[in-house]
Coordinates of C-alpha atoms and ligand atoms in Angstrom, one line a residue:
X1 CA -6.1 13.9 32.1
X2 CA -3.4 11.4 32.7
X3 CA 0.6 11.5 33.7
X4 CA 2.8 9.3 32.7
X5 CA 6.7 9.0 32.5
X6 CA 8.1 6.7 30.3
X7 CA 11.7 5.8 30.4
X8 CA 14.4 4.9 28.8
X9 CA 13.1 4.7 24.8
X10 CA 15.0 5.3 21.8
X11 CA 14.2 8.4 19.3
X12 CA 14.7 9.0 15.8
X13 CA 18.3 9.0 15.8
X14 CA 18.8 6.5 18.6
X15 CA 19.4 8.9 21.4
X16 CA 18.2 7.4 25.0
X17 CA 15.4 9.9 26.8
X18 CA 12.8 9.4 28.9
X19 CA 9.5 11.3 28.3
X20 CA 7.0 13.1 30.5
X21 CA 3.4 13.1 29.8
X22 CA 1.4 15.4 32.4
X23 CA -2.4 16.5 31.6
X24 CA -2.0 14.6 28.6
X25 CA 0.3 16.7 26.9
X26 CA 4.4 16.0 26.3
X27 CA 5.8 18.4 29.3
X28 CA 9.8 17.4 29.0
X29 CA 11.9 15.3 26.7
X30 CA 15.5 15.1 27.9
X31 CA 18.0 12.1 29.6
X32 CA 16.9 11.7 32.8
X33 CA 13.9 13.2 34.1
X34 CA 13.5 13.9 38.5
X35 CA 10.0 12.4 38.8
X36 CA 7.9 9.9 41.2
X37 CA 5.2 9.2 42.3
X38 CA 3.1 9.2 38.7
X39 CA 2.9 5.9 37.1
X40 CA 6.1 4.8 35.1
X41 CA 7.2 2.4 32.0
X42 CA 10.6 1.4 31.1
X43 CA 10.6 1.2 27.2
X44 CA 13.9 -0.8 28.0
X45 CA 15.7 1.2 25.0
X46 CA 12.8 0.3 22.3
X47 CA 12.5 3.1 19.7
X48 CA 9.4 5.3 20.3
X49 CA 7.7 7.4 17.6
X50 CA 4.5 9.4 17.4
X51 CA 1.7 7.3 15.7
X52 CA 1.4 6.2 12.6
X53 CA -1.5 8.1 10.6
X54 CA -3.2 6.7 7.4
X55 CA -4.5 9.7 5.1
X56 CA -6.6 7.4 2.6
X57 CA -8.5 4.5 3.8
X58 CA -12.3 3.1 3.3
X59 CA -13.5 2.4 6.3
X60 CA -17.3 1.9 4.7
X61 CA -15.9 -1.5 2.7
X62 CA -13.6 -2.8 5.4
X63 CA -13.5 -6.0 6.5
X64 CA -16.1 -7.3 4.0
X65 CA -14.2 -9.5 1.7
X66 CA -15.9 -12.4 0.1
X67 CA -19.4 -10.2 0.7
X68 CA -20.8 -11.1 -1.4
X69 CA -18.6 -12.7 -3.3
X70 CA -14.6 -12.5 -3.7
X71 CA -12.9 -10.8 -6.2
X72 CA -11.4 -13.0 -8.5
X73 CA -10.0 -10.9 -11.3
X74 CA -8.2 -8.6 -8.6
X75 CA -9.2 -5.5 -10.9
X76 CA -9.9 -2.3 -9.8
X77 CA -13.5 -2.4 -12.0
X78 CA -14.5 -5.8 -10.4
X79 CA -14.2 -4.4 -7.5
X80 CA -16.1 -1.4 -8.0
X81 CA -18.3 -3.4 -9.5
X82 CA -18.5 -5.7 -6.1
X83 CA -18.8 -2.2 -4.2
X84 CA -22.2 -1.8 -6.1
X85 CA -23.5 -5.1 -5.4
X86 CA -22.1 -5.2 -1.4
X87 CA -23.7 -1.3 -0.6
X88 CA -27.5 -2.9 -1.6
X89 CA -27.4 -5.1 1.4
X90 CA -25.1 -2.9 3.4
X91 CA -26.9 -1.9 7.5
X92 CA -26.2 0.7 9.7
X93 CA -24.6 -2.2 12.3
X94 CA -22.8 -4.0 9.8
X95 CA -21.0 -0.9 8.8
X96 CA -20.6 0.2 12.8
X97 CA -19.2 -3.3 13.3
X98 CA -17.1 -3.7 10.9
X99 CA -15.5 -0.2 11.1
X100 CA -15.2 -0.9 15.2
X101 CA -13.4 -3.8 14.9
X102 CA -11.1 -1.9 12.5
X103 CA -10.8 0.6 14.7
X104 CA -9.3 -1.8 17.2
X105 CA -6.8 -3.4 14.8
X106 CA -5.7 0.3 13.7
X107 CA -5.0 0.9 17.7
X108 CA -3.3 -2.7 18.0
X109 CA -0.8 -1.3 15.5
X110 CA -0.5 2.2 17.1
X111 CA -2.2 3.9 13.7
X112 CA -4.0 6.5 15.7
X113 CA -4.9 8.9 12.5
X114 CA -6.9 7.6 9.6
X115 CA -8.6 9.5 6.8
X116 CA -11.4 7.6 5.4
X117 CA -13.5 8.2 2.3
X118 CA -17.3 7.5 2.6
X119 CA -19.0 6.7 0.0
X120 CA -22.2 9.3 -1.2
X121 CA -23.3 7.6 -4.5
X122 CA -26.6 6.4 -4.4
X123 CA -29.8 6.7 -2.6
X124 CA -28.6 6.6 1.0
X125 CA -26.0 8.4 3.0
X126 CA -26.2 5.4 5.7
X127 CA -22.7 4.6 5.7
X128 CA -22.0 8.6 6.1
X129 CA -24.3 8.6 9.6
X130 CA -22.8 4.9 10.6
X131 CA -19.2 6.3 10.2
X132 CA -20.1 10.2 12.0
X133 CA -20.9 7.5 15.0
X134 CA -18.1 5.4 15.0
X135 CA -16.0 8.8 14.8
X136 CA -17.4 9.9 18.1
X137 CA -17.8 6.7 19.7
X138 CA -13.9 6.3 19.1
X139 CA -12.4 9.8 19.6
X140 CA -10.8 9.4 22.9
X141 CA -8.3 6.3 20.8
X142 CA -8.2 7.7 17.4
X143 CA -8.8 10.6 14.7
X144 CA -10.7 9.8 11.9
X145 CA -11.5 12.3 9.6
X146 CA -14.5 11.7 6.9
X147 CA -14.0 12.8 3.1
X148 CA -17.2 12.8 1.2
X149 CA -16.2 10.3 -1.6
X150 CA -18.3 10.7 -4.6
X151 CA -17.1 7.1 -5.7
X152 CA -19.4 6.5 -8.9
X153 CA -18.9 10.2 -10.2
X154 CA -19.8 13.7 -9.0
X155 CA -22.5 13.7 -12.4
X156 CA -24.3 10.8 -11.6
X157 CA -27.2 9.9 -9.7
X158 CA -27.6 12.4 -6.8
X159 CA -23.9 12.5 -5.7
X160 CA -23.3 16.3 -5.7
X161 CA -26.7 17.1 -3.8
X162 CA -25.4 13.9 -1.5
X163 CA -22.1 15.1 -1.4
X164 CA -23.3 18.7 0.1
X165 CA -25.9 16.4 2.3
X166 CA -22.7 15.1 3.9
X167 CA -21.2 18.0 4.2
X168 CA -23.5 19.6 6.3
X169 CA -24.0 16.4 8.6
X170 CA -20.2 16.7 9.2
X171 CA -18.0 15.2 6.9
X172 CA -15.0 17.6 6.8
X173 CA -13.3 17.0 3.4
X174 CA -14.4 17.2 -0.3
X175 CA -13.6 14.3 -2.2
X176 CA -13.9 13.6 -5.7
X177 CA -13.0 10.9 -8.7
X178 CA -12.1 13.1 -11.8
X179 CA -10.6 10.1 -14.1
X180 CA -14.1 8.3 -13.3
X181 CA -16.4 10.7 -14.8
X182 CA -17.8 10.0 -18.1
X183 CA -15.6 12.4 -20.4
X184 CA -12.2 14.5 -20.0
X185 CA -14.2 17.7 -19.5
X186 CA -16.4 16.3 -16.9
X187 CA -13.4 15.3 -15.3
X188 CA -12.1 18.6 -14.9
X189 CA -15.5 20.1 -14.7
X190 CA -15.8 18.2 -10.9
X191 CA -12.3 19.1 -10.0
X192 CA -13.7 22.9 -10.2
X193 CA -17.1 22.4 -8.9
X194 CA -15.3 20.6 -5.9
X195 CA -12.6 22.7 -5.0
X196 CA -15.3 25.6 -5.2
X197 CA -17.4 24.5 -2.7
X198 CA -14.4 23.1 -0.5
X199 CA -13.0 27.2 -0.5
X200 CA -16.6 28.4 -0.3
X201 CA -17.2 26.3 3.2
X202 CA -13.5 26.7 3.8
X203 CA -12.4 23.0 4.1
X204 CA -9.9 20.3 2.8
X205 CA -9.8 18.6 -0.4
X206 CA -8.4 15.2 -1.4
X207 CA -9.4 13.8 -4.6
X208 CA -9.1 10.2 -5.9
X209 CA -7.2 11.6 -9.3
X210 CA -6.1 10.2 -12.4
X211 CA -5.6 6.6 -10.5
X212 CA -5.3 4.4 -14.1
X213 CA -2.1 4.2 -16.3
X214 CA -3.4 6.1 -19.2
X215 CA -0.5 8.6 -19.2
X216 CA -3.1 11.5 -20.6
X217 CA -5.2 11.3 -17.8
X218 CA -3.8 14.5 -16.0
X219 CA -6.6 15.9 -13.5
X220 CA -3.6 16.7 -11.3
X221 CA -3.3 19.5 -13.5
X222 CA -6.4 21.5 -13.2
X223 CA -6.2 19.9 -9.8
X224 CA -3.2 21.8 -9.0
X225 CA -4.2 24.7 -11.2
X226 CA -7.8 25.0 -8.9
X227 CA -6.4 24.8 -6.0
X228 CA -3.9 28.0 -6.3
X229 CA -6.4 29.4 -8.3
X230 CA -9.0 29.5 -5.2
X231 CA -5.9 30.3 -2.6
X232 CA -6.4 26.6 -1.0
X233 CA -2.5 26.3 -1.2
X234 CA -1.6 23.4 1.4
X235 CA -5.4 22.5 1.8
X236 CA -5.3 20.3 -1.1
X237 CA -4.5 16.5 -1.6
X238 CA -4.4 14.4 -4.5
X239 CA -4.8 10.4 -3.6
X240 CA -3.2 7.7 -6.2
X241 CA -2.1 9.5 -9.5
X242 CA -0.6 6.8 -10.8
X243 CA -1.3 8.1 -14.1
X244 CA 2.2 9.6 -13.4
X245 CA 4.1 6.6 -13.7
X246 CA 3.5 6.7 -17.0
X247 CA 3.8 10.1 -18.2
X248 CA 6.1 11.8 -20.8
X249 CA 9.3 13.0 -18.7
X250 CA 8.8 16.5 -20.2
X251 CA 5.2 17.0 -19.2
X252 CA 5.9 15.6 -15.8
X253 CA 8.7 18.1 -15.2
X254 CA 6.3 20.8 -16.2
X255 CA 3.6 19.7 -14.1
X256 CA 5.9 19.2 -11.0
X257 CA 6.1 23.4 -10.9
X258 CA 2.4 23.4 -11.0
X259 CA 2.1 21.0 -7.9
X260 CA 4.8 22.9 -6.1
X261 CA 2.6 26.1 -6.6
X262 CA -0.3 24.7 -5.4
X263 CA 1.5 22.7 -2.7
X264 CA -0.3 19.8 -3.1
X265 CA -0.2 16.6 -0.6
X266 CA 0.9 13.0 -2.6
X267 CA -1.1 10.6 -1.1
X268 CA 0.5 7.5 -3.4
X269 CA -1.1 4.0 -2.1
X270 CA 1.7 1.1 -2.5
X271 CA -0.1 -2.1 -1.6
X272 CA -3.2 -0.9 -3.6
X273 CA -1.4 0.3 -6.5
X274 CA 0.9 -2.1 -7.1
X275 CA -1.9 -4.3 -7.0
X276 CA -4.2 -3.0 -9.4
X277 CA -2.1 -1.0 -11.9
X278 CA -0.6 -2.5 -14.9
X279 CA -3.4 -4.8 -15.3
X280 CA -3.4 -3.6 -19.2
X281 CA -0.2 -4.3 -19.4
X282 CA 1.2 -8.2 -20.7
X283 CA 5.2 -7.6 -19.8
X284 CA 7.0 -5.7 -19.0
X285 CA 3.9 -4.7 -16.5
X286 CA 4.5 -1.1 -15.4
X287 CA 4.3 -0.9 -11.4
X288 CA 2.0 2.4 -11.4
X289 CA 3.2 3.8 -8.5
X290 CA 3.6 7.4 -8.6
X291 CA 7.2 9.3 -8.5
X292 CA 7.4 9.3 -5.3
X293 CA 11.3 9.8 -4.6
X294 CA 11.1 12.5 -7.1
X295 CA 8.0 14.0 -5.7
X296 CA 10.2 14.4 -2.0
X297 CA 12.8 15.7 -3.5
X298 CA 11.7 18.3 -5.0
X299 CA 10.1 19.0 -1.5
X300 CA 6.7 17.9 -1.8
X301 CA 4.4 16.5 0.9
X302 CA 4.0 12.6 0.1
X303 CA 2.1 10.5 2.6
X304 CA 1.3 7.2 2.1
X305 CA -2.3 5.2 2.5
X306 CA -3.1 2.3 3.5
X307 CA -6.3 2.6 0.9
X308 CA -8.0 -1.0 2.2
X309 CA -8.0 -3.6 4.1
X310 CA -10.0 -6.9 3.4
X311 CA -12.3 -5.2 0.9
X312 CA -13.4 -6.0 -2.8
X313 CA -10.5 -4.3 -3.8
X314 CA -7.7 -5.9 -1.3
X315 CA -8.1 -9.4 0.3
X316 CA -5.1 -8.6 2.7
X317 CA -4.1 -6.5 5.0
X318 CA -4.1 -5.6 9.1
X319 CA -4.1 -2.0 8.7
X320 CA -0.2 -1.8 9.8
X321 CA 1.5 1.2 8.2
X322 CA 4.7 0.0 8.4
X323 CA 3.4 -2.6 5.9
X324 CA 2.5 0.1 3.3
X325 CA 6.1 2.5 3.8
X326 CA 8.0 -1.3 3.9
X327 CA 6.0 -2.0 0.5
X328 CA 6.6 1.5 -0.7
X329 CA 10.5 1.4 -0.4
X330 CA 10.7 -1.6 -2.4
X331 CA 8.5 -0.2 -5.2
X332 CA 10.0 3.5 -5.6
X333 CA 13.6 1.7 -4.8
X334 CA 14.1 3.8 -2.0
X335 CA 16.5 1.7 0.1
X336 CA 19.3 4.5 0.8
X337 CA 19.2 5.0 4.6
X338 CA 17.5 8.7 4.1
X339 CA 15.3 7.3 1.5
X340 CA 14.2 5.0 3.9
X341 CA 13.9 7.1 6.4
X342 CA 11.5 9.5 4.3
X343 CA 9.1 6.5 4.1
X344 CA 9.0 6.4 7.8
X345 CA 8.0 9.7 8.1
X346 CA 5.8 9.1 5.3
X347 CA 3.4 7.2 7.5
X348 CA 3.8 9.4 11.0
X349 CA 5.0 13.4 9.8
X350 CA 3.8 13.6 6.6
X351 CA 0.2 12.6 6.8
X352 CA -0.3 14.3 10.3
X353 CA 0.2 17.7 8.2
X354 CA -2.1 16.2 5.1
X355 CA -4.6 16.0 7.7
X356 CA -3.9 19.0 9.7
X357 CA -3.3 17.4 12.9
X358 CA -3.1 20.1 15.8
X359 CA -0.6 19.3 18.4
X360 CA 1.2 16.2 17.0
X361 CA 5.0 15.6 17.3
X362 CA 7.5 14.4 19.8
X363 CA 8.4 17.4 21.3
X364 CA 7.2 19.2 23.9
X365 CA 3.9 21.0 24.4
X366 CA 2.4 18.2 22.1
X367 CA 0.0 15.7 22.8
X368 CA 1.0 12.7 24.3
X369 CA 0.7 10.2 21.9
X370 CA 3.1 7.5 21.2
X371 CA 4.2 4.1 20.2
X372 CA 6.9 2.3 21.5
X373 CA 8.0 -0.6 19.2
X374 CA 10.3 -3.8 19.6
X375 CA 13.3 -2.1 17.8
X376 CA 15.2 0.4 17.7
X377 CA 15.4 2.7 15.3
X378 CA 12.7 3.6 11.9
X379 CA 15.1 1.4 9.8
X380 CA 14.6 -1.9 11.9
X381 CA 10.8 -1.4 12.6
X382 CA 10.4 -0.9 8.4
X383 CA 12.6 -4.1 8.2
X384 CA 10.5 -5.9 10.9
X385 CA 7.1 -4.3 11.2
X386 CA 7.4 -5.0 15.3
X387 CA 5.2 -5.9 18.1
X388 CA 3.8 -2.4 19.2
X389 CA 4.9 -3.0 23.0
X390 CA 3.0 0.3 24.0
X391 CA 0.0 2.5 22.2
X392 CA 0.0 5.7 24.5
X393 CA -2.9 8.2 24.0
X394 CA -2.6 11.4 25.9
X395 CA -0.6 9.7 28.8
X396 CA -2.9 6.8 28.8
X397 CA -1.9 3.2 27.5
X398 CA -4.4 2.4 25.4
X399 CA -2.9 -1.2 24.0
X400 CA 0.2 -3.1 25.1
X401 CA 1.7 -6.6 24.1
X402 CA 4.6 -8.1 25.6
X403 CA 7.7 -8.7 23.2
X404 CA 8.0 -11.6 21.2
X405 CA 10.7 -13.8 21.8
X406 CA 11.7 -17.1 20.3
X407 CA 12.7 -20.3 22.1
X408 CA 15.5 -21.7 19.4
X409 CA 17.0 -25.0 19.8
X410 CA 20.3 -25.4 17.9
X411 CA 22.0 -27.6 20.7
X412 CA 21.0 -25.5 23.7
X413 CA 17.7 -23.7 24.1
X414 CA 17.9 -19.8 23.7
X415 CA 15.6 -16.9 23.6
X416 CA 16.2 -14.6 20.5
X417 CA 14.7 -11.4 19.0
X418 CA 15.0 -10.6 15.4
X419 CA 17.0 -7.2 16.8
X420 CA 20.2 -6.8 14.9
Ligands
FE2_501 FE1 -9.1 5.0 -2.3

């Protein structure tokens, strides 16, 4: 296990403190720690932060875009749609590849936490066994944590004897896709033959739910209701429901006592969602985000995912959270300084505790994981989305970059950051 002392970084509310790392584990946080001889970094008064964690990603599509062909309406149906034809040809190495090279990008931009759906429609659970592999191969860098995504509905074509294949091969949460069952009552019929199963074999849920702007589609209800129902209180997530946005204030109000009951994890996805959503719309276009600043408030877990990257449903992306909480603040109009700095820990806190991440945290007695980015506070790395100077895994430095600097020429030459 590896010792490290770093010096000299900037926390959360822009204190100075050097950190010690020994066997891997945080062992002191404080101003000036009385240590040699272990190897050393001087974060040269750069913010640090734990990692950034992404709760809902699909690491089975990733990095495929324009396979086979590119989505040119941008809608959440052609993409689906481009899903279907893509998984046909889909192989074992393909998917390995793909994922691996995510992987790397994720570790690039100190995301060391990613909950991915994979996908158990249809006849094969290839990409389930491709992604158990890349999981292992990539432990010592990263968590990923599989759901079992039923993505063409639990009541067709095999999924729930697939989904309980997966299951027992080792995929950890129940996923599910209410809104994209055939009727209402199928709809809520999976929500209860999920959440079920997922207190039966005592594991997490997190649903797609209710991700359309038809303001009746309200899953997150029996959702909600299922989940204190079975006593899975805090074990539960529901991903998108944008459905929200568009719901009657009164009903939403209701509802909100029902999620607080069942504490349920928000997972809203900003770049996806203000993609797709609205598409019925001619103007004003509804943005289809769900409440998030009204879903903190009232003291919910909301933790935001990064969804896709370079998929049939997304052509961009580099899978850098700060890209999603900077795209997030702009939608929900959360640019107060605490509002911003609830997006922050929407994409580091929050989702460590959606995904029940043992032992993560700056403090001490945690493990040693952190990134130390060009900046120096949460504020200026939403604001600039920074070179990640250090990813530190357990004491070890598992990527590093040197800080960009600019040579301006306005008379005389001059190197600048972007710092304010
Ligand atoms: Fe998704």
């Amino acid at each position: 296990m590896n010792d490290l002392v770093i010096r000299n970084c900037l926390d959360f509310n822009q204190e100075k403190i050097d950190i010690l790392i020994k066997n891997g584990k945080i062992a002191e946080l404080s101003k000036n720690i009385q240590i040699s001889n272990i190897p050393e970094i001087n974060a040269e008064e750069h913010f640090v932060t734990s990692p950034f964690i992404d709760c809902h990603f699909h690491m089975d599509a990733t990095l495929s875009y324009g396979l086979p062909r590119i989505n040119e309406s941008g809608t959440l149906l052609e993409g689906i749609n481009l899903w279907g034809e893509l998984k046909k040809d889909l192989t074992p190495d393909a998917v390995k590849n793909r994922a691996r090279k995510l992987c790397k990008w994720s570790i690039a931009r100190g995301t060391l936490g990613i909950r991915t759906h994979v996908d158990v429609s249809g006849d094969s659970l290839m990409a389930v066994e491709a992604l158990i592999d890349v999981k292992n191969e990539m432990k010592e860098f990263l968590d990923i944590q599989l759901v079992a995504f039923p993505q063409d509905g639990l009541y067709r074509a095999n999924c729930l004897k697939n989904l309980e294949t997966s299951l027992k091969m080792g995929v950890e949460v129940v996923g599910g896709i209410p809104h994209f069952e055939r009727t209402m009552l199928d709809g809520a019929s999976s929500v209860k033959t999920l959440c079920e199963l997922a207190a039966k074999k005592d594991l997490l849920v997190d649903m797609h739910c209710d991700e359309s702007d038809d303001p009746l589609s309200r899953h997150v209800e029996t959702l909600a209701f299922e989940t204190t129902r079975l006593g899975l209180e805090g074990r539960v997530a529901g991903s998108h429901l944008t459905s929200m946005h568009s719901m009657d204030n009164y009903y939403f109000s209701k509802l909100m006592e029902l999620l607080l009951e069942a504490d349920l994890h928000i997972i809203p996805n900003p770049l996806i969602n203000i993609t797709i959503q609205g598409r019925h719309d001619t103007y004003p276009k509804r943005r289809g985000l769900t409440r998030v600043p009204e879903q903190i408030k009232a003291g919910l877990n909301v933790a935001f995912g990064h969804d896709c990257v370079m998929d049939p449903w997304y052509p961009l992306g580099s899978h850098d959270m700060l890209e999603v909480a900077h795209m997030a603040l702009h939608v929900a109009q959360m640019t107060g300084v605490k509002d911003m700095e609830e997006c922050f820990k929407a994409v580091t806190i929050n989702p460590a505790k959606t995904m029940h991440i043992d032992n993560y945290g700056l403090k001490k007695g945690c493990d040693g994981d952190l990134v130390i980015l060009q900046c120096k506070n949460p504020l200026e790395a939403l604001r600039l989305k920074p070179p990640r100077l250090y990813v530190i895994r357990k004491g070890r430095v598992i990527s590093s970059t040197n800080p960009v600097k600019y040579k301006v020429n306005t008379g005389k030459d001059e190197l600048i950051d972007l710092i304010f």
